Amino acid sequence: MTRLALEEVTFWYPATRAPALREVSLEVAAGEIVALVGKVGAGASTLLLVAADLAPRVTGGRLAGAVRRRARSGIVLPTPWTQLSGMAFTVWDEVAFGPANLGWPGHEIARHVDHALERLEIVSLAARDPITLSGGELQRVIVAGLLAMDPDLVLLDEPTAELDPAGARSMWRLLRLLAGEGKAIVVATSELDAVPDVADRVVWLEAGAVRAIGTPQLLAEDAACDDGLGTTVARIWRAAGLAPPYPLTVADAVQRWP
Amino acid sequence: MAVSATLRLDGVGFSYGAEAALRDVSFEVAAGERVALLGRNGAGKTTLVRLVAGLLHPDAGTVWVGGWDTGERAPEELARRVGSLFQHADQQLFARTVREDVGFGPRALGFPVHEVRRRTEEALDALALHAHAEQHPYDLPPALRKLAALAGALALEPMVLVLDEPTGGLDRGLRAHVADALREHAERGAALLVVTHDLAFAAETLDRGIVLDGGRLACDEPLAPLLGSAERLKPLGLVPPTVAALSVALDLSGRPVRERDAAHALARVAGGGPGL
Ligand SMILES: Nc1ncnc2c1ncn2[C@@H]1O[C@H](COP(=O)(O)OP(=O)(O)OP(=O)(O)O)[C@@H](O)[C@H]1O
Ligand SMILES: [Mg+2]
């Protein structure tokens, strides 16, 4: 079931003349993880804002084309520290803020909040004041707040930027779990090495337009490597002068190695 | 007291209220050294950055920059010696253009106009920000705003650079610019202390690793062998970066942790010609 469909979407921010997205078409189905990759400024963040109905509604600017959403969506911005409600004095209340706004009964809110805190491994932070958290602790709290609302469409912009390496791994595992529960997930990330094990499809954005859509195998192709979008293993294989197709991951490399 | 190191922490402790965030941390960083400050979320890295920048003062021990006790200096004065980048620095730009913001530090330190201009243009160049120099910082994506804040720290040409997560959200090209700029400042004598979760970036750019765990110093040693040891990293919340994992998995000689070295090692084994 399609959760999100963009049809030939072009989007202009108010302050700039060139469009930030150019005729982007993309469908995302329930249970699917789509990774957005590209250089800084290629349009991944803007695409997420459009998908979340924040652009142009909140950002201003102008949109051409059509966006269809058959889902309740939630987004984690690349600046999670700007997403605190400012209304909560404990992490628990912060995570409960979204569900409370949905008008759910108290026991439903509590169930979702407790589950989200467990999933992000931050139960021990429940009584803390959110403004005193470390960067990674806060990023987990913001993701927990999103999950507590149980959205069908999960939109994430660099969700591992502030996480320690072990935490980043847990985050990627959690996304697979959520997809397994039927959520549609779109994630922009510069952590290319994580993409092969996480994403079903990869969208390569360049100057606001879709340059290619495919399986993660895309990140082992010469064109992606040339643009700095190859995985580390693919780049090393290629730099060593070994023949394509290049392995994507360490596990692929081991299989390929005599 | 004889102070040889550029940056030196002597038995530093700090608590936010009842909870200790740092306990008895001691280390030195010499001029030209490139040090990674690693550790799991909540380990105390940002707290340490704030102490070095003089935004917080230690409850115990002393942070020395050159011969200065940072606890006795105002942050404005410390800016003559310490350039800092904070974790959420994207919110700390306030000028109307990126160029003006980058030049703010040197101007505030009282350098003459031509010197302010040289430093500003060099820093913009180093981080490939010239194309954005006349833009309003808030019209840029957050990753570029943070890069602009880093340019501002570099423009101070300080004796200590203490940077909290300089690469979050950057693409590979921009990360390489950051790496080159940091290497160059170290060559000119800056002491680098870089907080990062990006262990691939750390491996490419830095060569000594200090790991905090629960506010205590857990390791202080050469970075490359540490990054290759999954068993040692695991209890610290860390995971070997891809190159190190590949080296171990394929048993590459010398266990390289940098891409170029791994490609060479691989080419030698496979008999191909390295193209990096
Ligand atoms: N203002 C504060 N009040 C109370 N506790 C705080 C405050 N700031 C930080 N802490 C706590 O101090 C500890 C160290 O925080 P710090 O921000 O130094 O961690 P960090 O190593 O930078 O983590 P991260 O990788 O997540 O950025 C954490 O447990 C954090 O929750
Ligand atoms: Mg921090």
XYZ file of C-alpha atoms and ligand atoms in Angstrom:
566
model
C 0.000 0.000 0.000
C 1.421 3.360 -1.030
C 1.928 5.677 1.942
C 3.539 8.567 0.123
C 3.540 9.600 -3.516
C 5.330 12.585 -4.988
C 4.454 13.356 -8.580
C 6.758 15.647 -10.480
C 7.324 17.788 -7.431
C 9.245 21.018 -7.877
C 9.799 23.206 -4.841
C 11.176 26.708 -4.407
C 12.237 28.180 -1.032
C 11.197 31.810 -0.587
C 14.751 33.206 -0.542
C 16.260 31.440 -3.534
C 15.498 31.505 -7.226
C 16.659 28.017 -8.195
C 14.307 25.239 -7.129
C 15.490 22.999 -4.298
C 13.601 20.060 -5.829
C 13.091 19.510 -9.542
C 10.356 17.246 -10.868
C 10.870 14.593 -8.234
C 8.615 11.554 -8.440
C 8.730 8.896 -5.749
C 6.379 6.364 -4.195
C 6.983 4.811 -0.810
C 5.046 1.725 0.283
C 4.159 0.452 3.735
C 6.954 -1.730 5.126
C 9.588 -0.150 2.926
C 12.746 1.791 3.819
C 13.930 4.326 1.275
C 17.313 5.994 1.799
C 17.985 9.429 0.333
C 21.610 10.075 -0.517
C 23.425 12.933 -2.182
C 25.737 15.808 -1.514
C 24.870 18.510 1.010
C 22.222 20.679 -0.608
C 21.128 18.021 -3.128
C 17.548 18.134 -1.844
C 17.187 15.242 0.600
C 16.192 17.456 3.528
C 13.773 19.421 1.381
C 12.183 16.230 0.108
C 11.572 15.162 3.721
C 10.049 18.556 4.569
C 7.707 18.236 1.584
C 6.802 14.680 2.578
C 6.058 15.880 6.132
C 3.835 18.667 4.828
C 6.136 21.279 6.360
C 7.196 22.652 2.975
C 5.726 24.939 1.849
C 3.132 25.054 4.678
C 5.666 26.150 7.343
C 8.784 27.027 5.358
C 6.994 29.228 2.845
C 7.936 29.013 -0.806
C 6.078 27.384 -3.651
C 5.376 23.850 -4.759
C 4.414 22.520 -8.178
C 3.309 18.951 -8.827
C 1.348 16.742 -6.461
C 1.975 15.192 -3.054
C -0.296 12.406 -1.830
C -0.027 11.052 1.680
C -2.144 8.155 2.854
C -0.663 8.205 6.310
C -0.006 10.105 9.490
C 3.604 11.190 9.284
C 6.262 12.243 11.759
C 9.645 13.791 11.090
C 12.973 14.052 12.915
C 14.895 17.082 11.702
C 18.687 17.206 11.296
C 18.619 19.653 14.226
C 16.703 17.608 16.826
C 17.655 20.171 19.484
C 15.218 22.577 17.801
C 12.375 20.071 18.156
C 11.894 20.100 21.921
C 8.364 21.142 22.793
C 9.547 23.557 25.479
C 6.482 22.444 27.439
C 7.911 19.490 29.323
C 10.187 19.315 32.346
C 10.897 15.613 32.091
C 11.858 13.351 29.233
C 8.751 11.265 29.874
C 6.482 14.295 29.432
C 8.440 15.389 26.380
C 7.881 12.034 24.703
C 4.217 12.160 25.765
C 3.710 15.616 24.267
C 2.925 14.401 20.735
C 0.543 11.598 21.728
C -1.234 13.949 24.160
C -1.845 16.350 21.288
C -3.465 13.521 19.347
C -6.075 13.396 22.109
C -5.421 9.779 23.103
C -6.663 8.463 26.461
C -4.092 8.474 29.267
C -3.411 4.744 29.373
C -2.782 4.681 25.599
C -0.346 7.582 25.917
C 1.506 5.873 28.766
C 1.769 2.598 26.876
C 3.208 4.264 23.787
C 5.610 6.475 25.749
C 6.994 3.582 27.806
C 7.416 1.451 24.701
C 9.198 4.247 22.819
C 11.583 4.891 25.734
C 12.411 1.180 25.830
C 13.014 1.019 22.106
C 15.433 3.952 22.227
C 17.122 2.537 25.362
C 16.470 5.694 27.356
C 14.203 4.462 30.145
C 16.843 5.658 32.610
C 16.483 9.225 31.314
C 12.697 9.394 31.897
C 12.878 11.798 34.845
C 15.595 14.056 33.390
C 14.980 17.616 32.242
C 15.264 17.423 28.432
C 17.247 20.656 28.138
C 20.109 19.151 30.181
C 20.689 16.108 27.954
C 23.795 15.371 25.916
C 23.527 15.557 22.114
C 22.997 11.853 21.587
C 20.623 11.496 24.520
C 18.495 14.283 23.066
C 18.462 12.773 19.579
C 17.097 9.550 21.068
C 14.415 11.464 22.958
C 13.246 13.209 19.799
C 13.055 9.915 17.897
C 11.159 8.401 20.851
C 8.694 11.308 20.712
C 8.055 10.563 17.064
C 7.585 6.822 17.592
C 5.250 7.404 20.543
C 2.800 8.980 18.074
C 2.822 5.739 16.099
C 3.033 7.371 12.666
C 2.576 5.251 9.517
C 5.134 7.303 7.627
C 8.436 7.905 9.444
C 10.685 10.636 8.034
C 14.221 10.942 9.396
C 16.963 13.411 8.511
C 20.413 12.175 9.623
C 18.982 10.235 12.592
C 22.398 8.913 13.663
C 24.376 12.171 13.460
C 24.632 12.552 17.239
C 24.653 8.881 18.199
C 27.669 6.917 19.330
C 28.617 4.090 16.930
C 26.852 1.429 18.988
C 23.777 3.666 19.230
C 23.831 4.232 15.475
C 23.744 0.479 14.932
C 20.780 0.159 17.276
C 18.992 2.936 15.410
C 19.419 1.168 12.065
C 18.197 -2.121 13.570
C 15.196 -0.303 15.008
C 14.290 1.077 11.582
C 14.238 -2.450 10.145
C 11.983 -3.502 12.997
C 9.608 -0.620 12.332
C 9.492 -1.444 8.630
C 8.690 -5.014 9.613
C 5.686 -3.635 11.509
C 4.463 -2.000 8.318
C 5.710 1.539 8.660
C 6.954 3.350 5.575
C 10.313 4.957 6.254
C 12.250 7.608 4.369
C 15.678 8.421 5.761
C 18.279 10.913 4.569
C 21.745 9.884 5.649
C 25.405 10.585 4.999
C 26.297 7.318 6.726
C 26.530 5.464 3.422
C 28.054 2.305 4.872
C 24.888 1.685 6.849
C 22.591 1.898 3.823
C 23.090 -1.590 2.277
C 21.898 -3.405 5.393
C 19.025 -1.024 6.058
C 17.447 0.313 2.885
C 15.251 -1.480 0.363
C 15.746 1.287 -2.148
C 18.157 4.173 -2.575
C 17.290 7.509 -4.136
C 20.322 9.420 -5.342
C 19.581 13.137 -5.473
C 21.682 15.639 -7.333
C 20.967 19.373 -7.521
C 17.350 18.793 -6.523
C 16.630 16.107 -9.097
C 16.581 12.319 -8.928
C 19.781 11.108 -10.533
C 19.026 7.426 -9.960
C 16.754 5.126 -7.995
C 17.695 1.546 -7.331
C 18.725 -1.074 -4.840
C 21.623 -0.264 -2.483
C 23.831 -1.903 -5.135
C 23.749 1.582 -6.651
C 26.327 2.585 -4.034
C 28.888 0.191 -5.522
C 28.677 1.586 -9.039
C 31.415 3.659 -10.618
C 29.160 6.689 -11.036
C 28.304 6.763 -7.327
C 31.931 6.216 -6.331
C 32.977 9.099 -8.574
C 30.537 11.361 -6.769
C 31.670 10.383 -3.278
C 28.556 8.249 -2.762
C 30.117 4.809 -2.960
C 30.351 2.759 0.220
C 33.793 2.577 1.798
C 34.305 -1.042 0.729
C 33.305 -0.321 -2.882
C 35.673 2.643 -3.005
C 38.585 0.669 -1.601
C 37.978 -2.207 -4.039
C 37.911 0.208 -6.924
C 40.957 2.152 -5.730
C 42.867 -1.117 -5.446
C 42.268 -1.634 -9.151
C 40.093 -4.723 -8.648
C 37.406 -5.489 -11.194
C 33.750 -4.527 -10.800
C 31.193 -5.332 -9.599
C 32.629 -4.004 -6.346
C 31.468 -5.445 -3.034
C 29.203 -3.139 -1.035
C 29.967 -4.202 2.511
C 32.611 -5.982 4.537
C 30.453 -9.134 4.422
C 30.301 -8.948 0.603
C 34.056 -8.442 0.467
C 34.703 -11.512 2.602
C 32.547 -13.628 0.284
C 34.377 -12.287 -2.735
C 37.811 -12.868 -1.215
C 39.516 -16.150 -2.112
C 54.836 25.630 37.308
C 56.531 24.526 34.095
C 53.930 24.153 31.390
C 55.243 22.586 28.214
C 52.039 21.237 26.702
C 49.758 23.525 24.741
C 46.695 22.018 26.393
C 46.866 20.256 29.706
C 44.209 18.874 32.037
C 45.277 18.137 35.586
C 42.895 15.990 37.630
C 39.839 17.699 36.185
C 36.424 17.032 37.680
C 33.073 18.585 36.932
C 29.509 17.977 38.116
C 26.156 19.274 36.951
C 24.440 19.342 40.341
C 24.788 15.958 41.991
C 25.855 13.974 38.922
C 29.581 13.924 38.122
C 30.112 14.391 34.388
C 33.928 14.266 34.558
C 36.131 12.674 37.195
C 39.861 13.067 37.622
C 40.692 13.536 33.938
C 44.345 14.261 33.120
C 46.091 14.457 29.756
C 48.237 16.767 27.670
C 48.098 17.738 24.030
C 51.268 19.171 22.485
C 51.474 21.700 19.660
C 50.798 19.983 16.346
C 49.159 16.914 17.890
C 45.882 15.624 16.439
C 43.781 14.002 19.103
C 40.359 12.368 18.851
C 38.108 12.605 21.908
C 35.788 9.608 21.727
C 33.193 7.899 23.857
C 29.568 6.895 24.093
C 26.682 9.339 24.390
C 26.803 11.014 27.772
C 30.473 10.112 28.381
C 31.398 13.740 29.092
C 32.962 14.886 25.800
C 30.938 18.067 25.370
C 31.460 18.919 29.023
C 35.194 18.700 28.454
C 34.930 20.942 25.377
C 33.040 23.524 27.431
C 35.766 23.443 30.089
C 38.542 23.966 27.545
C 36.617 26.852 25.973
C 36.156 28.387 29.413
C 32.345 28.236 29.317
C 32.426 26.035 32.412
C 35.018 25.983 35.155
C 36.227 22.743 36.755
C 35.069 21.797 40.262
C 38.383 20.019 40.756
C 41.752 20.251 39.022
C 42.861 22.702 36.355
C 42.651 23.158 32.595
C 45.758 24.890 31.251
C 46.046 26.501 27.825
C 49.645 27.536 27.363
C 50.314 28.915 30.813
C 46.765 30.140 31.337
C 44.424 28.595 33.858
C 41.138 28.633 31.916
C 39.199 28.853 35.169
C 40.621 32.331 35.684
C 39.970 33.712 32.208
C 36.833 34.990 30.576
C 35.810 33.120 27.384
C 36.459 36.300 25.336
C 40.036 36.402 26.547
C 40.505 32.668 26.009
C 39.438 33.159 22.380
C 42.971 34.494 21.781
C 44.235 30.964 22.329
C 41.313 28.585 21.911
C 39.105 28.230 18.856
C 36.029 26.169 19.587
C 33.164 24.601 17.705
C 30.165 23.574 19.767
C 27.975 20.579 19.090
C 24.993 22.696 18.080
C 27.028 25.499 16.573
C 24.579 25.883 13.708
C 22.556 28.055 16.088
C 25.442 30.313 17.028
C 25.809 32.346 13.846
C 24.496 35.845 14.101
C 25.930 37.967 11.273
C 24.022 38.754 8.097
C 26.392 36.858 5.843
C 28.644 33.853 6.207
C 31.697 35.994 5.382
C 30.887 38.516 8.103
C 30.377 35.732 10.596
C 33.695 34.056 9.805
C 35.495 37.398 10.190
C 33.811 38.188 13.481
C 36.415 36.469 15.691
C 39.558 38.039 14.208
C 37.816 41.434 14.158
C 36.857 41.095 17.821
C 40.466 40.215 18.653
C 41.461 43.582 17.186
C 43.420 42.491 14.124
C 43.869 45.089 11.364
C 41.490 44.985 8.413
C 43.863 43.303 5.971
C 44.662 40.566 8.490
C 40.974 40.004 9.219
C 40.408 39.708 5.473
C 43.284 37.256 4.937
C 42.111 34.984 7.741
C 38.489 35.122 6.631
C 39.244 34.326 2.999
C 41.645 31.527 3.931
C 39.111 29.897 6.205
C 36.331 30.215 3.601
C 38.645 28.684 1.005
C 39.763 25.847 3.227
C 36.182 24.706 3.802
C 34.902 25.376 0.269
C 32.484 28.007 1.557
C 33.228 30.740 -0.984
C 30.095 29.947 -2.966
C 28.050 30.672 0.168
C 30.047 33.607 1.524
C 27.406 36.223 0.763
C 24.450 34.111 1.843
C 22.593 34.601 5.083
C 23.662 31.784 7.434
C 20.045 30.831 8.050
C 19.431 30.272 4.347
C 21.951 27.430 4.477
C 21.305 23.852 5.536
C 22.389 23.170 9.144
C 25.448 21.145 8.103
C 26.787 24.147 6.161
C 25.934 26.511 9.008
C 28.076 24.378 11.256
C 30.826 24.417 8.644
C 30.648 28.214 8.671
C 31.035 28.170 12.452
C 34.082 25.933 12.017
C 35.517 28.426 9.537
C 35.080 31.073 12.235
C 37.100 28.985 14.681
C 39.846 28.380 12.093
C 40.026 32.114 11.333
C 41.161 32.693 14.921
C 44.293 30.652 14.044
C 44.402 29.650 17.690
C 46.960 27.545 19.545
C 44.227 25.092 20.533
C 41.319 23.963 18.360
C 38.637 22.109 20.290
C 35.847 20.888 18.033
C 32.623 19.083 18.949
C 31.386 16.900 16.065
C 32.728 18.878 13.105
C 31.461 16.469 10.402
C 27.813 15.618 11.229
C 25.688 15.578 8.082
C 28.577 16.494 5.758
C 29.121 14.662 2.488
C 32.404 12.976 1.681
C 33.805 15.944 -0.253
C 33.175 18.396 2.576
C 34.517 15.976 5.162
C 37.739 15.793 3.151
C 37.968 19.593 3.211
C 37.561 19.580 6.987
C 40.231 16.897 7.300
C 42.696 18.837 5.129
C 42.069 22.075 6.990
C 42.634 20.413 10.354
C 45.836 18.745 9.207
C 47.101 22.060 7.948
C 46.360 23.882 11.206
C 48.123 21.113 13.135
C 51.139 21.425 10.854
C 51.246 25.116 11.674
C 51.369 24.173 15.342
C 47.778 24.057 16.564
C 46.909 21.420 19.146
C 43.758 19.615 17.938
C 41.180 18.004 20.190
C 38.282 16.719 18.101
C 35.133 15.122 19.518
C 33.604 12.802 16.969
C 31.368 9.768 16.565
C 32.607 9.534 12.978
C 35.412 7.048 13.534
C 36.183 6.869 9.805
C 36.864 10.595 9.847
C 38.910 10.210 13.031
C 40.985 7.441 11.429
C 41.719 9.537 8.339
C 42.488 12.772 10.168
C 43.718 12.169 13.709
C 46.333 9.921 15.246
C 45.851 9.711 18.980
C 42.672 8.575 20.699
C 41.407 9.588 24.096
C 38.264 7.744 25.154
C 36.005 8.866 27.987
C 33.650 6.463 29.688
C 31.305 7.579 32.437
C 33.312 10.774 32.823
C 36.622 8.967 33.336
C 39.575 8.614 31.020
C 39.338 5.046 29.697
C 42.155 5.088 27.089
C 44.777 7.435 25.763
C 46.836 5.813 23.018
C 47.613 5.689 19.292
C 44.323 5.701 17.423
C 44.891 3.180 14.612
C 45.425 0.003 16.661
C 42.586 0.984 18.990
C 40.151 1.380 16.067
C 41.057 -2.094 14.840
C 40.124 -3.789 18.090
C 36.407 -4.565 18.216
C 36.785 -6.241 21.633
C 38.357 -3.172 23.213
C 35.925 -0.731 21.592
C 32.750 -2.607 22.450
C 32.582 -1.871 26.190
C 33.182 1.795 25.332
C 30.124 2.020 23.049
C 32.310 2.143 19.938
C 32.482 0.004 16.806
C 35.462 -0.270 14.420
C 35.020 1.912 11.331
C 34.526 0.111 8.017
C 38.148 0.258 6.868
C 39.389 -1.237 10.128
C 36.729 -3.957 9.998
C 37.672 -4.772 6.399
C 41.363 -4.986 7.299
C 40.617 -7.471 10.034
C 38.126 -9.477 7.967
C 40.547 -9.821 5.025
C 43.622 -10.001 7.256
C 45.274 -7.119 5.392
C 48.886 -6.624 6.369
C 49.540 -3.789 8.784
C 45.807 -3.661 9.592
C 45.305 -0.273 7.864
C 42.522 2.033 9.118
C 42.750 4.610 6.307
C 41.135 4.058 2.892
C 44.239 4.720 0.850
C 46.370 2.355 2.932
C 43.731 -0.366 2.719
C 43.524 0.007 -1.067
C 47.297 -0.362 -1.310
C 47.336 -3.403 0.942
C 44.506 -4.975 -1.036
C 46.196 -4.240 -4.359
C 49.412 -5.857 -3.158
C 47.613 -9.049 -2.214
C 45.524 -9.120 -5.379
C 48.382 -8.103 -7.658
C 46.452 -5.185 -9.139
C 47.554 -1.569 -9.458
C 46.315 0.872 -6.827
C 44.426 3.773 -8.319
C 44.070 6.067 -5.300
N 23.218 20.976 32.029
C 23.259 19.720 32.479
N 22.640 19.374 33.626
C 22.677 18.102 34.076
N 23.304 17.102 33.453
C 23.933 17.369 32.312
C 23.943 18.689 31.758
N 24.643 18.639 30.603
C 25.050 17.370 30.455
N 24.631 16.596 31.470
C 24.907 15.168 31.662
O 26.311 15.008 31.797
C 26.755 13.835 31.112
C 27.817 14.217 30.097
O 27.207 15.009 29.069
P 28.016 15.493 27.802
O 27.125 16.410 27.061
O 29.353 15.979 28.211
O 28.172 14.095 27.012
P 28.794 13.789 25.583
O 29.923 12.833 25.791
O 29.104 15.038 24.873
O 27.597 12.991 24.873
P 27.066 13.020 23.342
O 27.941 12.049 22.593
O 25.681 12.467 23.454
O 27.104 14.401 22.827
C 25.502 13.210 30.496
O 25.043 12.199 31.350
C 24.516 14.347 30.447
O 23.196 13.874 30.540
Mg 28.284 15.934 23.193
